[in-house]
Coordinates of N, CA, C and O in Angstrom, one line a residue:
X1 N 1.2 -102.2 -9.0 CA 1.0 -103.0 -10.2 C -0.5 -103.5 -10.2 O -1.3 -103.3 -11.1
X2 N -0.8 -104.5 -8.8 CA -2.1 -104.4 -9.1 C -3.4 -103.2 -9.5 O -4.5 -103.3 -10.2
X3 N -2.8 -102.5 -8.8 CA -4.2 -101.1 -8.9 C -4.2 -101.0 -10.7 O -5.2 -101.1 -11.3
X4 N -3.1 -100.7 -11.3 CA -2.6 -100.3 -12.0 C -3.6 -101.6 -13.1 O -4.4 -101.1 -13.9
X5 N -3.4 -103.0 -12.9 CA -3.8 -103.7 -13.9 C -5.9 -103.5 -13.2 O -6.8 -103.9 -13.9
X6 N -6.0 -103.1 -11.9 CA -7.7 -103.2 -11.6 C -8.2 -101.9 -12.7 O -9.3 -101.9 -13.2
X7 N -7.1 -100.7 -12.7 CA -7.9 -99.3 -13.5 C -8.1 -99.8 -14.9 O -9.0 -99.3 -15.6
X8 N -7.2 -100.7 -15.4 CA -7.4 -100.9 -16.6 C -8.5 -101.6 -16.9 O -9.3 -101.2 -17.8
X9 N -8.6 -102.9 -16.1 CA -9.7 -103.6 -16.2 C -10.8 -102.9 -15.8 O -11.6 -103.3 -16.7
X10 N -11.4 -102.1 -15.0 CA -12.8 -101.0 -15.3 C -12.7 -100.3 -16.1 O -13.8 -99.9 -16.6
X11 N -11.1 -99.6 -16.9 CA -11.7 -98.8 -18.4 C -12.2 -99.6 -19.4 O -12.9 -99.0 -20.3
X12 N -11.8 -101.3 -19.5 CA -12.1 -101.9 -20.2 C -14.0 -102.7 -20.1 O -14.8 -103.1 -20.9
X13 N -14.0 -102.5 -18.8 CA -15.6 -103.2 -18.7 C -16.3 -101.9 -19.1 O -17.1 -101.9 -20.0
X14 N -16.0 -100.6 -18.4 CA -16.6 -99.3 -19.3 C -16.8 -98.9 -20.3 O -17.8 -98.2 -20.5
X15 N -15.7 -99.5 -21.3 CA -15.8 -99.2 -22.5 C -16.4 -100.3 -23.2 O -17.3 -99.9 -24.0
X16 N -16.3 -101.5 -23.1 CA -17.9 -102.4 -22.8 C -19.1 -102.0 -22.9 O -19.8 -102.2 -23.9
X17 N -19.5 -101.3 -21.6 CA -20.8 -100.6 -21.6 C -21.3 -99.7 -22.5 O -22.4 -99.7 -23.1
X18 N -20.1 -98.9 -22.7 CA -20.3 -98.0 -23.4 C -20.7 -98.7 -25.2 O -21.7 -98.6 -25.9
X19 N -19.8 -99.1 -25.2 CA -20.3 -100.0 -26.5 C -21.7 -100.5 -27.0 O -22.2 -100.4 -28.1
X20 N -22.4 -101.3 -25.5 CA -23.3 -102.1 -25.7 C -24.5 -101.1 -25.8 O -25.4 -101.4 -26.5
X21 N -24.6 -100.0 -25.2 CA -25.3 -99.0 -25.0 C -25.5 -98.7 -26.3 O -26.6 -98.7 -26.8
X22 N -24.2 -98.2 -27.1 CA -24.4 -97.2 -28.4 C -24.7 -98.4 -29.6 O -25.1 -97.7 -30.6
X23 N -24.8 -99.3 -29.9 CA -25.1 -100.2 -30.4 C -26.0 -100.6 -30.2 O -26.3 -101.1 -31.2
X24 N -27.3 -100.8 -28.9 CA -28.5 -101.1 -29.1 C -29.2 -99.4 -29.4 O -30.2 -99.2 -30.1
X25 N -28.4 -98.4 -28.7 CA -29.5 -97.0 -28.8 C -29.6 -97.3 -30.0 O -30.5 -98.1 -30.2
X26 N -28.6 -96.9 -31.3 CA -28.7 -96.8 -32.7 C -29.1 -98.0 -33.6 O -29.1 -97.9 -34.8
X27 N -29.4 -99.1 -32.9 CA -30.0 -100.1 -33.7 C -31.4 -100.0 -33.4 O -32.2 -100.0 -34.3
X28 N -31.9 -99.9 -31.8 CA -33.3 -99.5 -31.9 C -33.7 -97.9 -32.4 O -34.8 -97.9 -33.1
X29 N -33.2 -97.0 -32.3 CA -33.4 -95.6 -32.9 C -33.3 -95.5 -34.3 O -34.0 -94.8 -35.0
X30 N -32.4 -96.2 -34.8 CA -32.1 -96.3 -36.4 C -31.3 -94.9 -36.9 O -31.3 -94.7 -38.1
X31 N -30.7 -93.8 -35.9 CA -30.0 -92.9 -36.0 C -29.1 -92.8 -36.9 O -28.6 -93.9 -36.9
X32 N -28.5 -91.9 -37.9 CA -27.1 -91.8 -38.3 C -26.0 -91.6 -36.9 O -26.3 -91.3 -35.8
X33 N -24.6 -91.9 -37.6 CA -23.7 -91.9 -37.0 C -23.3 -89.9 -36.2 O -22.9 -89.5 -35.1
X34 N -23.5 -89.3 -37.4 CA -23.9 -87.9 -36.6 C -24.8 -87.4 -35.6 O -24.5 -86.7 -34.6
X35 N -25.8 -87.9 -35.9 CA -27.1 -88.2 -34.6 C -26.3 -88.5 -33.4 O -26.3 -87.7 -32.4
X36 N -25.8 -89.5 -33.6 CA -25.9 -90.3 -32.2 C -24.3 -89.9 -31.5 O -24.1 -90.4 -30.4
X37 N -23.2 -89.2 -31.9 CA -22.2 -88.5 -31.6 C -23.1 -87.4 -31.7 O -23.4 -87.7 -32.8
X38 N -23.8 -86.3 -31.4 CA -24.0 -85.2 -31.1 C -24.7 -85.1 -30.0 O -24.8 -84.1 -29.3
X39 N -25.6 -86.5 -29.7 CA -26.9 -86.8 -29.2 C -26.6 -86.2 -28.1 O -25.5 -86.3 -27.8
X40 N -27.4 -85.6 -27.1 CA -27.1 -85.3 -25.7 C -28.3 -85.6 -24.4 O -29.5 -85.4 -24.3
X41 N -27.6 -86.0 -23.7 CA -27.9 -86.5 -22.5 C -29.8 -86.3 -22.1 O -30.7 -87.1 -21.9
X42 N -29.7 -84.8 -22.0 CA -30.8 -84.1 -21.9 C -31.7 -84.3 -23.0 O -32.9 -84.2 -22.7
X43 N -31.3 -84.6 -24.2 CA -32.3 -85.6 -25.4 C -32.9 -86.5 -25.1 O -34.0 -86.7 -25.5
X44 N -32.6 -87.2 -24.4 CA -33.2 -88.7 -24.1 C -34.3 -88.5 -22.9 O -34.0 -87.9 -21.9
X45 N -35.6 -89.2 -23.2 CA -36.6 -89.2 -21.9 C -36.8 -90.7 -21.9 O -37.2 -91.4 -22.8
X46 N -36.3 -90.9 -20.4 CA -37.0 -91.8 -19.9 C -38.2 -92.5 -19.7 O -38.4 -93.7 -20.0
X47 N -39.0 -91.7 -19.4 CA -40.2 -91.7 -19.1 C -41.0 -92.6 -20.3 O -41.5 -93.7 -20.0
X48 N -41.1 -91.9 -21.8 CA -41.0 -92.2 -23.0 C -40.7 -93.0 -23.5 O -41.3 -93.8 -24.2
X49 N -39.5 -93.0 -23.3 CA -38.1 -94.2 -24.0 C -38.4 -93.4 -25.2 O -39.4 -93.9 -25.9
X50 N -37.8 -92.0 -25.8 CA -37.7 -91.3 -26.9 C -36.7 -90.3 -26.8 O -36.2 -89.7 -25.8
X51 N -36.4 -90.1 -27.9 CA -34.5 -89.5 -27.9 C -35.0 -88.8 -29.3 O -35.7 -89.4 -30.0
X52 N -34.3 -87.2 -29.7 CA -34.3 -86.0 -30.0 C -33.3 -85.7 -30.3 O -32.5 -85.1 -29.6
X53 N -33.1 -86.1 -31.9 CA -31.9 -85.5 -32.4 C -32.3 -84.8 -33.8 O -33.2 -85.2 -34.5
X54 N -31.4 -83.6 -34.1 CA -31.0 -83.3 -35.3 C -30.5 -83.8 -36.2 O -29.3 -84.1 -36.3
X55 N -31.5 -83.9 -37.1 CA -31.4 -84.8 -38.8 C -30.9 -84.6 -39.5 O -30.7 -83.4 -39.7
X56 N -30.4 -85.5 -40.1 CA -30.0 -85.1 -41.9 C -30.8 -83.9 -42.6 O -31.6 -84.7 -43.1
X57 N -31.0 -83.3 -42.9 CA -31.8 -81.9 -43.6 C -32.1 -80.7 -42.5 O -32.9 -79.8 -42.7
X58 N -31.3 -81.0 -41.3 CA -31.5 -80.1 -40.3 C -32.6 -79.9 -39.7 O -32.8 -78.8 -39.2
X59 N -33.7 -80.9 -39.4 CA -34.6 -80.8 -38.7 C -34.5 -81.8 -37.4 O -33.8 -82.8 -37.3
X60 N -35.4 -81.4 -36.4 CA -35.2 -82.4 -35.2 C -36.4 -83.4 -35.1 O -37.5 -83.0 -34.9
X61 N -36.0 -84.7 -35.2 CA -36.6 -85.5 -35.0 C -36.2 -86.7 -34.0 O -35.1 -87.0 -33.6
X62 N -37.8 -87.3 -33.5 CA -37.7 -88.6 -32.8 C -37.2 -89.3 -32.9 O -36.8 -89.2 -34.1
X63 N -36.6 -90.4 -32.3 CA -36.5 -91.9 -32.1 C -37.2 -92.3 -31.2 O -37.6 -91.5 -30.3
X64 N -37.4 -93.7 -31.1 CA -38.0 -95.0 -30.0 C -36.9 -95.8 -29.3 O -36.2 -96.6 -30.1
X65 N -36.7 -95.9 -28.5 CA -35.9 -97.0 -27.8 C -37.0 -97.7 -27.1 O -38.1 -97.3 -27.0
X66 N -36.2 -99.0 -26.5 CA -37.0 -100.0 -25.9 C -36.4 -100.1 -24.6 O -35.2 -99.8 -24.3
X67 N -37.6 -100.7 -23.8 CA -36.8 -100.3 -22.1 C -36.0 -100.9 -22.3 O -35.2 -100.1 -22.8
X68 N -35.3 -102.2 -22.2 CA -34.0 -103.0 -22.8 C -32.9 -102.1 -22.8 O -32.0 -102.0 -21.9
X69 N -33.2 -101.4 -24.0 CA -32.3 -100.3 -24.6 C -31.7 -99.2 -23.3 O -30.6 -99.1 -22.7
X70 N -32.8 -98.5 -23.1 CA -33.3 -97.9 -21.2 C -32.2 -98.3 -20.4 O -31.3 -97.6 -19.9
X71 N -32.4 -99.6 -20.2 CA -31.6 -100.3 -19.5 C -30.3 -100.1 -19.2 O -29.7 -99.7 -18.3
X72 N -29.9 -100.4 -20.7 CA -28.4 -100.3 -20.9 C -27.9 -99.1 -21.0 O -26.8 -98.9 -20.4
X73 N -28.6 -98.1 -21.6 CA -27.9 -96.5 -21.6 C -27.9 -96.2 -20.1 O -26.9 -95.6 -19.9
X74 N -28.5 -96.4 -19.3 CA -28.7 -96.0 -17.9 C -27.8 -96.9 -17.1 O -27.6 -96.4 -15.9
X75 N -27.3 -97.9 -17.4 CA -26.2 -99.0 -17.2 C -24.9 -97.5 -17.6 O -24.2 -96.7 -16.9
X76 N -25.0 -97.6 -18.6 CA -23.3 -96.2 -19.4 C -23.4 -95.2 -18.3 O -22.5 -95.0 -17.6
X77 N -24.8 -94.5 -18.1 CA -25.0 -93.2 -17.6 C -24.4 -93.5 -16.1 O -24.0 -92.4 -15.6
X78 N -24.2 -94.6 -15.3 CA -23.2 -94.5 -14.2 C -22.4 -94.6 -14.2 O -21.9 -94.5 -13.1
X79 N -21.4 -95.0 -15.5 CA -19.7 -95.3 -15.0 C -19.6 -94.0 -16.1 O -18.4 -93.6 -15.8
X80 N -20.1 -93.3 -16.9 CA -19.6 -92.3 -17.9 C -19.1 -91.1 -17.5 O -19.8 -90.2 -17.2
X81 N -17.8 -91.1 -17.4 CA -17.3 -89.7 -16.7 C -16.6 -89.2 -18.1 O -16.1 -89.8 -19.1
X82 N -16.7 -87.7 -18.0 CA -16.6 -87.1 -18.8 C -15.8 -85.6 -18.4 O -15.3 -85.3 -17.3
X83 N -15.7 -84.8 -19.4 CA -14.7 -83.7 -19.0 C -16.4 -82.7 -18.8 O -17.4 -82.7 -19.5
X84 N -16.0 -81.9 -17.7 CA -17.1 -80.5 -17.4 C -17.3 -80.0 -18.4 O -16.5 -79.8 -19.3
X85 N -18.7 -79.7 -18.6 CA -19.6 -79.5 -19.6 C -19.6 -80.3 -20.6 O -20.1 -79.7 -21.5
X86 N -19.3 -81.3 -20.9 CA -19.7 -81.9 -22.0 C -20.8 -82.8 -21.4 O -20.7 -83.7 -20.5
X87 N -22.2 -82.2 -22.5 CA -23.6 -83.4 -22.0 C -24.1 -84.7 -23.1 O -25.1 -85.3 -23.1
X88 N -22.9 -84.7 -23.9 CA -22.9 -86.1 -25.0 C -22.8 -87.2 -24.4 O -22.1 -87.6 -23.5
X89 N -23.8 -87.6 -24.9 CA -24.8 -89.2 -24.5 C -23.1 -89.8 -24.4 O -22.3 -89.9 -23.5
X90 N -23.0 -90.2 -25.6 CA -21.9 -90.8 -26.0 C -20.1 -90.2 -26.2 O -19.9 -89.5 -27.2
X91 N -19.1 -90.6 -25.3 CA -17.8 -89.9 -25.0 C -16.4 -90.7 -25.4 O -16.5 -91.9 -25.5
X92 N -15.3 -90.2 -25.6 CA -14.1 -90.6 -25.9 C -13.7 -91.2 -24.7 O -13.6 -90.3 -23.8
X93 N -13.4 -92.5 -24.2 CA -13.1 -92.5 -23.0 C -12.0 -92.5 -22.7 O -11.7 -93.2 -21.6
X94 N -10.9 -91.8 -23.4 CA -9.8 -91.4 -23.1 C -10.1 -90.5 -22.9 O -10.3 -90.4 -21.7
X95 N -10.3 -89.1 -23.6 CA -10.5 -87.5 -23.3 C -11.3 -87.3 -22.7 O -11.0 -86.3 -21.9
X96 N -12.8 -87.8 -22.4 CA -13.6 -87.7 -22.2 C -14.7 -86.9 -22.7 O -15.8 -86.7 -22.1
X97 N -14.4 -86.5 -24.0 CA -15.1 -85.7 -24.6 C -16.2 -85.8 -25.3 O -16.8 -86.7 -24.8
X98 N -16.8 -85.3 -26.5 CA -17.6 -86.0 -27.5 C -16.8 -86.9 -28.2 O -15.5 -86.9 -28.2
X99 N -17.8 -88.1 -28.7 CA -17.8 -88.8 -29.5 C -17.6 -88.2 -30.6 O -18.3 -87.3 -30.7
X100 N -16.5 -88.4 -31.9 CA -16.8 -88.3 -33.0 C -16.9 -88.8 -34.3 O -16.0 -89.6 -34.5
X101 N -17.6 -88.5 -35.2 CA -17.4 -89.7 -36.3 C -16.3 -90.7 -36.5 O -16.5 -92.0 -36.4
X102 N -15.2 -89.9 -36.7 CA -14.1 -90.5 -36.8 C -13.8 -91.2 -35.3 O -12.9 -92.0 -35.4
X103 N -14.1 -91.2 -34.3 CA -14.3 -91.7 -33.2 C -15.1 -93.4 -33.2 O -14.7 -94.5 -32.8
X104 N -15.9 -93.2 -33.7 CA -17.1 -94.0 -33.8 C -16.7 -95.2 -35.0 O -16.9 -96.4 -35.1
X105 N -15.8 -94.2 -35.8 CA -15.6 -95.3 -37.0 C -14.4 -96.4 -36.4 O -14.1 -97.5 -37.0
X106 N -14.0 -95.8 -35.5 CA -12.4 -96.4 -34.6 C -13.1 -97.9 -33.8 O -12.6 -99.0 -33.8
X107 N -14.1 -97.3 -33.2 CA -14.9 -98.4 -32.4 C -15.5 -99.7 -33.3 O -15.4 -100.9 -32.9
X108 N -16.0 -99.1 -34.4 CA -16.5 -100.3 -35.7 C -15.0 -100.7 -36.0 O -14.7 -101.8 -35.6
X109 N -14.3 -100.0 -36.5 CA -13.2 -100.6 -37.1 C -12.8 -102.6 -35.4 O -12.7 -103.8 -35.4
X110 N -12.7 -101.6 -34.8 CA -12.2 -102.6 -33.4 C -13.5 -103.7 -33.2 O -13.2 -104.6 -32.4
X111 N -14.7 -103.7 -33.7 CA -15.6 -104.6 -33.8 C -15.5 -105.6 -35.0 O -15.7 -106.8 -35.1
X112 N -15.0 -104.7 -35.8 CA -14.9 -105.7 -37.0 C -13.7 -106.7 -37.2 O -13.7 -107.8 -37.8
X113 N -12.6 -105.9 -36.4 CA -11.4 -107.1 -36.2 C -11.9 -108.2 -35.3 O -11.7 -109.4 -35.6
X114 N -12.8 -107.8 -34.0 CA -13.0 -108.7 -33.1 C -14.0 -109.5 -33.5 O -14.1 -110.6 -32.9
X115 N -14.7 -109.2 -34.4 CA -16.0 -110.0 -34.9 C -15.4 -111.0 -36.4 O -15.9 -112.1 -36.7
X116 N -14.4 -110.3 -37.0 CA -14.2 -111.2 -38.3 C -14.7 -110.7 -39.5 O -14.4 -111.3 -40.6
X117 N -15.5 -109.6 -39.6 CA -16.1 -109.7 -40.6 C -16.7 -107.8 -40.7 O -17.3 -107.5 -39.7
X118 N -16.5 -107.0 -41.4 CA -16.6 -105.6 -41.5 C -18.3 -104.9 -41.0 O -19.3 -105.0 -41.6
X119 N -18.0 -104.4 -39.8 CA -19.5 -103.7 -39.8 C -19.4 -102.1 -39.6 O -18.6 -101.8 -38.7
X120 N -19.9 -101.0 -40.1 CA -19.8 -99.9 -40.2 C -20.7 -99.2 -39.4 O -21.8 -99.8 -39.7
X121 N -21.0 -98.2 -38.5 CA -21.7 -97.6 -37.8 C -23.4 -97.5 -38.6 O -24.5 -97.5 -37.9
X122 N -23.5 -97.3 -40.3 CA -24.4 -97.5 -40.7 C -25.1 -98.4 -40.6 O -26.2 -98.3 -40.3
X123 N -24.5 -99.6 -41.0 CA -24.9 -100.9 -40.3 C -26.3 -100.9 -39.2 O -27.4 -101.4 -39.4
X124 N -26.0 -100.2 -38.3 CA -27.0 -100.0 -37.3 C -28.1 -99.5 -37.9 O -29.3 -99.7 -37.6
X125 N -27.7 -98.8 -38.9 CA -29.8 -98.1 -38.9 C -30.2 -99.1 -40.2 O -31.4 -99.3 -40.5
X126 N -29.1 -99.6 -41.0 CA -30.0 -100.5 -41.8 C -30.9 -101.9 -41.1 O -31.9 -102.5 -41.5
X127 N -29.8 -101.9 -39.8 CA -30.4 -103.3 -39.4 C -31.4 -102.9 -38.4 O -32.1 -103.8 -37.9
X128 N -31.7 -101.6 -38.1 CA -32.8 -101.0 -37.4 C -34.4 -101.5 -39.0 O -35.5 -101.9 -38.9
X129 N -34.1 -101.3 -39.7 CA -34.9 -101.3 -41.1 C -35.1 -102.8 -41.0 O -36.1 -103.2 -40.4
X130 N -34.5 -103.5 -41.4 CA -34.5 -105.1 -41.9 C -34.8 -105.7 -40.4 O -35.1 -106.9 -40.5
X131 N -34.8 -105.4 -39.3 CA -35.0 -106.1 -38.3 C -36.3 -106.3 -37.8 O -36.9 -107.2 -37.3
X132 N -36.5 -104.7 -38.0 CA -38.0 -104.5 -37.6 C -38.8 -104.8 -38.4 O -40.0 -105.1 -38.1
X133 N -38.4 -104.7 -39.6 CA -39.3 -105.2 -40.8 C -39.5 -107.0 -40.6 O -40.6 -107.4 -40.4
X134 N -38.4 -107.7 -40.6 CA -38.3 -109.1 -40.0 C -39.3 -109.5 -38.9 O -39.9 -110.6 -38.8
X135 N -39.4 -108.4 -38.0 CA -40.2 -108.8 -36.6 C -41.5 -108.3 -36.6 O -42.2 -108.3 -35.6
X136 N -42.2 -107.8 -38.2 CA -43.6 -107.5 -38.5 C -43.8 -106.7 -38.5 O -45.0 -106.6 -38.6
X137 N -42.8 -105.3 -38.4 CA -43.4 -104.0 -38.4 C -43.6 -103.5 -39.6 O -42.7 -103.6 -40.5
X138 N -44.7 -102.9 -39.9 CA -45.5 -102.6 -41.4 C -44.5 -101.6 -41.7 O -44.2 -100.7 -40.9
X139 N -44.1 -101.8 -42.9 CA -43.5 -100.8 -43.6 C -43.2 -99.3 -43.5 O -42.1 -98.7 -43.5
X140 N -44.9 -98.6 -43.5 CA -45.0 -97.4 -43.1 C -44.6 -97.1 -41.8 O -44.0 -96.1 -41.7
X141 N -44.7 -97.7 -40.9 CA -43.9 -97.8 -39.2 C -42.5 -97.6 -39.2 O -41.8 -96.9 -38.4
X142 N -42.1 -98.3 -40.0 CA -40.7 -98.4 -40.2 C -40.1 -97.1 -41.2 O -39.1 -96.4 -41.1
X143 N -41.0 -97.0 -41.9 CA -40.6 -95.4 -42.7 C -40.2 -94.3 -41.8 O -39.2 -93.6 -41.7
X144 N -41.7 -94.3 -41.0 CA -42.1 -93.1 -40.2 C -40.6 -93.4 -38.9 O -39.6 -92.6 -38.7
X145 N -40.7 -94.4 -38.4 CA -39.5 -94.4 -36.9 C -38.1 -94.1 -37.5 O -37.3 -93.5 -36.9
X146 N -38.0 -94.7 -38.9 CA -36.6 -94.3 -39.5 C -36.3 -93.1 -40.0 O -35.2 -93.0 -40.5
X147 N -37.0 -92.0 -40.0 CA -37.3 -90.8 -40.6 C -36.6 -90.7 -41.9 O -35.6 -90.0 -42.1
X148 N -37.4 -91.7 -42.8 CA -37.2 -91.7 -44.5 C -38.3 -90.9 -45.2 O -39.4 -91.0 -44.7
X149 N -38.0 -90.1 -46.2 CA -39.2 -89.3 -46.7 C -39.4 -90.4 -47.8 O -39.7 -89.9 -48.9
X150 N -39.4 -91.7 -47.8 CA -40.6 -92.5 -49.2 C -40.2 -93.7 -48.2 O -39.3 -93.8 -47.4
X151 N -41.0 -94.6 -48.8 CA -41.1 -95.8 -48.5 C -40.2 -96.8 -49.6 O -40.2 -98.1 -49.6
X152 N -39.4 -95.9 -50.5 CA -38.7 -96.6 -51.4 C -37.6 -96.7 -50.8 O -36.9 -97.6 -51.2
X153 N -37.2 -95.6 -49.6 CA -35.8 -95.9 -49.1 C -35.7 -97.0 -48.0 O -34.7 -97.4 -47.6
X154 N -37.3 -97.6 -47.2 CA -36.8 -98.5 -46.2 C -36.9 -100.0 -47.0 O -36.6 -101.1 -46.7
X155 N -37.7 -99.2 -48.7 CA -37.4 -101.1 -49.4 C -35.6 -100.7 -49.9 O -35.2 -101.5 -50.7
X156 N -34.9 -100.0 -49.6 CA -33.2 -100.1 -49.8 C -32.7 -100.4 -49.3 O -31.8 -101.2 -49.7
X157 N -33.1 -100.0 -47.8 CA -32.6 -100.4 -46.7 C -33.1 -102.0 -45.8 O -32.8 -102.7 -44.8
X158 N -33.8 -102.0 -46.8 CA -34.6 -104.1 -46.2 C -34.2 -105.0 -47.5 O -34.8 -106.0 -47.9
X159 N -33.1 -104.3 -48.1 CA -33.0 -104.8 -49.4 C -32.5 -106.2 -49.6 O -32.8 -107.0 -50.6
X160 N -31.6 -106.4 -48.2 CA -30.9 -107.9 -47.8 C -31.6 -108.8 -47.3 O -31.1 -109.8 -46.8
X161 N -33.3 -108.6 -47.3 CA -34.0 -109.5 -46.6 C -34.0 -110.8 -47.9 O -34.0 -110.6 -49.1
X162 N -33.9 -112.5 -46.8 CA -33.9 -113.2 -47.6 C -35.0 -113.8 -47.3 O -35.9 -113.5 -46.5
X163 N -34.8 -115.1 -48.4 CA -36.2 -115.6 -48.8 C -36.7 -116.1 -47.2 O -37.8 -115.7 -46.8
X164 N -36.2 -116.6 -46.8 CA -36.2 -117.1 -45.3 C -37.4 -116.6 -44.2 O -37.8 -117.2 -43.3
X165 N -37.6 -115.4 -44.5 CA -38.0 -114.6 -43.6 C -39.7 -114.5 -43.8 O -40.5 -113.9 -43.1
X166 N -40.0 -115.1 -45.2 CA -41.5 -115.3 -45.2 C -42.2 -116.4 -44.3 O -43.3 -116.5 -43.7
X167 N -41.2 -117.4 -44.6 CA -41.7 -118.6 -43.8 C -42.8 -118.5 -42.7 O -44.0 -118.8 -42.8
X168 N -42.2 -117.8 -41.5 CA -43.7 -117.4 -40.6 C -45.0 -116.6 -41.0 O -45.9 -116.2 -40.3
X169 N -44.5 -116.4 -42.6 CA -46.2 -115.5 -42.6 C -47.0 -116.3 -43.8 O -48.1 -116.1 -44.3
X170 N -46.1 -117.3 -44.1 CA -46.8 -118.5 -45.3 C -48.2 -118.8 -45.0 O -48.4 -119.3 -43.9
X171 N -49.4 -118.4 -45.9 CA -50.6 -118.2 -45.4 C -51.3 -119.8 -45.5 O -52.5 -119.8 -45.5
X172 N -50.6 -120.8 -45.7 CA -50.9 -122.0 -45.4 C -50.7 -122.4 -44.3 O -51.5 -123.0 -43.7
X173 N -49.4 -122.2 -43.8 CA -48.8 -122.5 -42.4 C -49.7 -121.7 -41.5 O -49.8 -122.2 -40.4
X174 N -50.4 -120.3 -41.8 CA -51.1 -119.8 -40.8 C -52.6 -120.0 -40.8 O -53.3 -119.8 -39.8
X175 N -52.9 -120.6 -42.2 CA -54.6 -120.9 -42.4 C -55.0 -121.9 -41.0 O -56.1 -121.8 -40.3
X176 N -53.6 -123.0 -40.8 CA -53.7 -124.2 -40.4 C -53.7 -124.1 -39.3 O -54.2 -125.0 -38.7
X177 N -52.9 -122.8 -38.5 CA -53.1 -122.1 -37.1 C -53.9 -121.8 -36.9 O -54.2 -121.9 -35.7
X178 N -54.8 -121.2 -37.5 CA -56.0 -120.1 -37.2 C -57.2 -120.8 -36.4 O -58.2 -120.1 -36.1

């Protein structure tokens, strides 16, 4: 009985990890939910902190992660057991298999009960847009890391910025710093 309630409790701290991992990659990467279920292991460089997936329009593009980010996927990358051959970043940790959409949507769904309030795997790359935009990254930065072809799609995606968020760049409050 004990062993029995200790396995459960490491599938639960694992799937933990696993979580915290796939929620900072895709909030710093700004990935779709396909991206980051196909993403594989051998995609990601260390070295870089840059990750290599196939896009929306079928082309392969970059992402950026942050060592932080590093951190934590490399945190997953030791408890992540998986069935032979499969090299998906991200796994079912019942089957062990790929991740998949409908996989991913199971995990949001179980965030949003535990959190109160609905968040969808998209969620992440909008808040990859609005966050970084919040934290001063120039627009075109944010185009280019999000791989949007106009700059009209990361003002869609920063569309929920509130008034709030000028405050630190109020050029009176900063005349008065300078």
């Amino acid at each position: 009985e004990e062993g029995k309630q200790e396995s459960t409790n490491m599938g639960t701290i694992n799937i933990g990890i696993r979580d915290l991992a796939l929620a900072a990659f895709g909030l710093d990467t700004g990935f779709r939910r396909e991206e980051l279920c196909s993403m594989l292991i051998d995609d990601i460089n260390f070295e870089s902190n840059t990750a290599i997936a196939l896009c929306k329009g079928g082309q392969f593009s970059y992402g950026a992660f942050s060592p932080e980010t590093a951190h934590l996927v490399k945190n997953w990358l030791l408890v992540r057991k998986s069935q032979p051959g499969i090299n998906n970043l991200f796994i079912n940790m019942k089957s062990g298999r790929a991740l998949t959409g409908d996989g991913m949507g199971c995990i949001f769904k179980a965030w949003s009960k535990s959190l109160g309030f609905k968040v969808s795997p998209h969620d992440l790359r909008s808040s990859f847009a609005t966050l970084a935009t919040i934290y001063g990254a120039p627009s075109r930065s944010v185009q280019v890391a999000g791989r949007w072809s106009s700059i009209e799609m990361v003002e869609h995606y920063t569309g929920n910025l509130q008034l709030e968020v000028i405050r630190p760049f109020l050029p009176m409050h900063n005349l008065k710093n300078s």
